[in-house]
Amino acid sequence: IRLIYWLIMLFVCRAVRNRFTARGRKKIGDLCLLVDQPNDAIVHYEGCMELLKATGDEFWVGGLFVYFHTTL
């Protein structure tokens, strides 16, 4: 039972870590837009999109699509 508990905790911790990483990349992409670097913003948004879809964070994916299409 302890092994199952630790495996679940490992998965949850990995999902949370990926979610925070993806949100940070989105914020970096937003900052790239502010300093007029749309090519760099697109790179950060694309990497962020993959991580957010894997974690199932729909609200941040929606916000990401708005900013991503703004840069295009």
mmCIF file of C-alpha atoms in Angstrom:
data_model
loop_
_atom_site.group_PDB
_atom_site.id
_atom_site.type_symbol
_atom_site.label_atom_id
_atom_site.label_comp_id
_atom_site.label_asym_id
_atom_site.label_seq_id
_atom_site.Cartn_x
_atom_site.Cartn_y
_atom_site.Cartn_z
ATOM 1 C CA ILE A 1 0.000 0.000 0.000
ATOM 2 C CA ARG A 2 2.864 2.375 0.736
ATOM 3 C CA LEU A 3 4.341 1.764 -2.697
ATOM 4 C CA ILE A 4 1.044 2.703 -4.332
ATOM 5 C CA TYR A 5 0.856 5.842 -2.178
ATOM 6 C CA TRP A 6 4.375 6.925 -3.186
ATOM 7 C CA LEU A 7 3.694 6.264 -6.859
ATOM 8 C CA ILE A 8 0.556 8.401 -6.704
ATOM 9 C CA MET A 9 2.427 11.172 -4.908
ATOM 10 C CA LEU A 10 5.224 11.010 -7.486
ATOM 11 C CA PHE A 11 2.707 11.421 -10.319
ATOM 12 C CA VAL A 12 0.924 14.299 -8.568
ATOM 13 C CA CYS A 13 4.183 16.069 -7.809
ATOM 14 C CA ARG A 14 5.321 15.671 -11.410
ATOM 15 C CA ALA A 15 2.027 17.082 -12.712
ATOM 16 C CA VAL A 16 2.241 20.061 -10.350
ATOM 17 C CA ARG A 17 5.856 20.680 -11.305
ATOM 18 C CA ASN A 18 4.977 20.574 -15.012
ATOM 19 C CA ARG A 19 2.055 22.927 -14.432
ATOM 20 C CA PHE A 20 4.252 25.500 -12.693
ATOM 21 C CA THR A 21 6.910 25.169 -15.381
ATOM 22 C CA ALA A 22 4.339 25.708 -18.127
ATOM 23 C CA ARG A 23 2.818 28.717 -16.387
ATOM 24 C CA GLY A 24 6.271 30.225 -15.999
ATOM 25 C CA ARG A 25 6.995 29.751 -19.692
ATOM 26 C CA LYS A 26 3.714 31.495 -20.553
ATOM 27 C CA LYS A 27 4.700 34.440 -18.384
ATOM 28 C CA ILE A 28 8.094 34.592 -20.102
ATOM 29 C CA GLY A 29 6.288 34.596 -23.446
ATOM 30 C CA ASP A 30 4.115 37.471 -22.217
ATOM 31 C CA LEU A 31 7.227 39.412 -21.246
ATOM 32 C CA CYS A 32 8.726 38.757 -24.678
ATOM 33 C CA LEU A 33 5.636 40.344 -26.201
ATOM 34 C CA LEU A 34 6.019 43.368 -23.942
ATOM 35 C CA VAL A 35 9.580 43.970 -25.113
ATOM 36 C CA ASP A 36 8.596 43.515 -28.774
ATOM 37 C CA GLN A 37 10.099 40.057 -29.386
ATOM 38 C CA PRO A 38 7.201 38.102 -30.963
ATOM 39 C CA ASN A 39 9.425 35.320 -32.360
ATOM 40 C CA ASP A 40 10.719 34.483 -28.893
ATOM 41 C CA ALA A 41 7.186 34.656 -27.504
ATOM 42 C CA ILE A 42 5.976 32.107 -30.065
ATOM 43 C CA VAL A 43 8.764 29.706 -29.063
ATOM 44 C CA HIS A 44 7.828 29.973 -25.377
ATOM 45 C CA TYR A 45 4.098 29.664 -26.095
ATOM 46 C CA GLU A 46 4.577 26.508 -28.180
ATOM 47 C CA GLY A 47 6.590 24.825 -25.431
ATOM 48 C CA CYS A 48 4.065 25.929 -22.866
ATOM 49 C CA MET A 49 1.153 24.611 -24.925
ATOM 50 C CA GLU A 50 2.533 21.072 -24.906
ATOM 51 C CA LEU A 51 3.065 21.057 -21.145
ATOM 52 C CA LEU A 52 -0.327 22.553 -20.351
ATOM 53 C CA LYS A 53 -2.174 20.090 -22.557
ATOM 54 C CA ALA A 54 -0.375 17.228 -20.808
ATOM 55 C CA THR A 55 -1.402 18.488 -17.362
ATOM 56 C CA GLY A 56 -4.999 19.249 -18.359
ATOM 57 C CA ASP A 57 -4.979 22.892 -17.281
ATOM 58 C CA GLU A 58 -7.761 24.130 -19.575
ATOM 59 C CA PHE A 59 -8.037 27.683 -18.280
ATOM 60 C CA TRP A 60 -4.374 28.434 -18.891
ATOM 61 C CA VAL A 61 -4.555 26.736 -22.307
ATOM 62 C CA GLY A 62 -7.420 29.089 -23.199
ATOM 63 C CA GLY A 63 -5.432 32.138 -22.130
ATOM 64 C CA LEU A 64 -2.433 30.826 -23.980
ATOM 65 C CA PHE A 65 -4.402 30.518 -27.228
ATOM 66 C CA VAL A 66 -5.482 34.154 -26.949
ATOM 67 C CA TYR A 67 -1.915 35.394 -26.593
ATOM 68 C CA PHE A 68 -0.551 32.923 -29.135
ATOM 69 C CA HIS A 69 -2.962 34.083 -31.832
ATOM 70 C CA THR A 70 -2.246 37.700 -30.911
ATOM 71 C CA THR A 71 1.426 37.174 -31.744
ATOM 72 C CA LEU A 72 0.643 35.663 -35.129
#
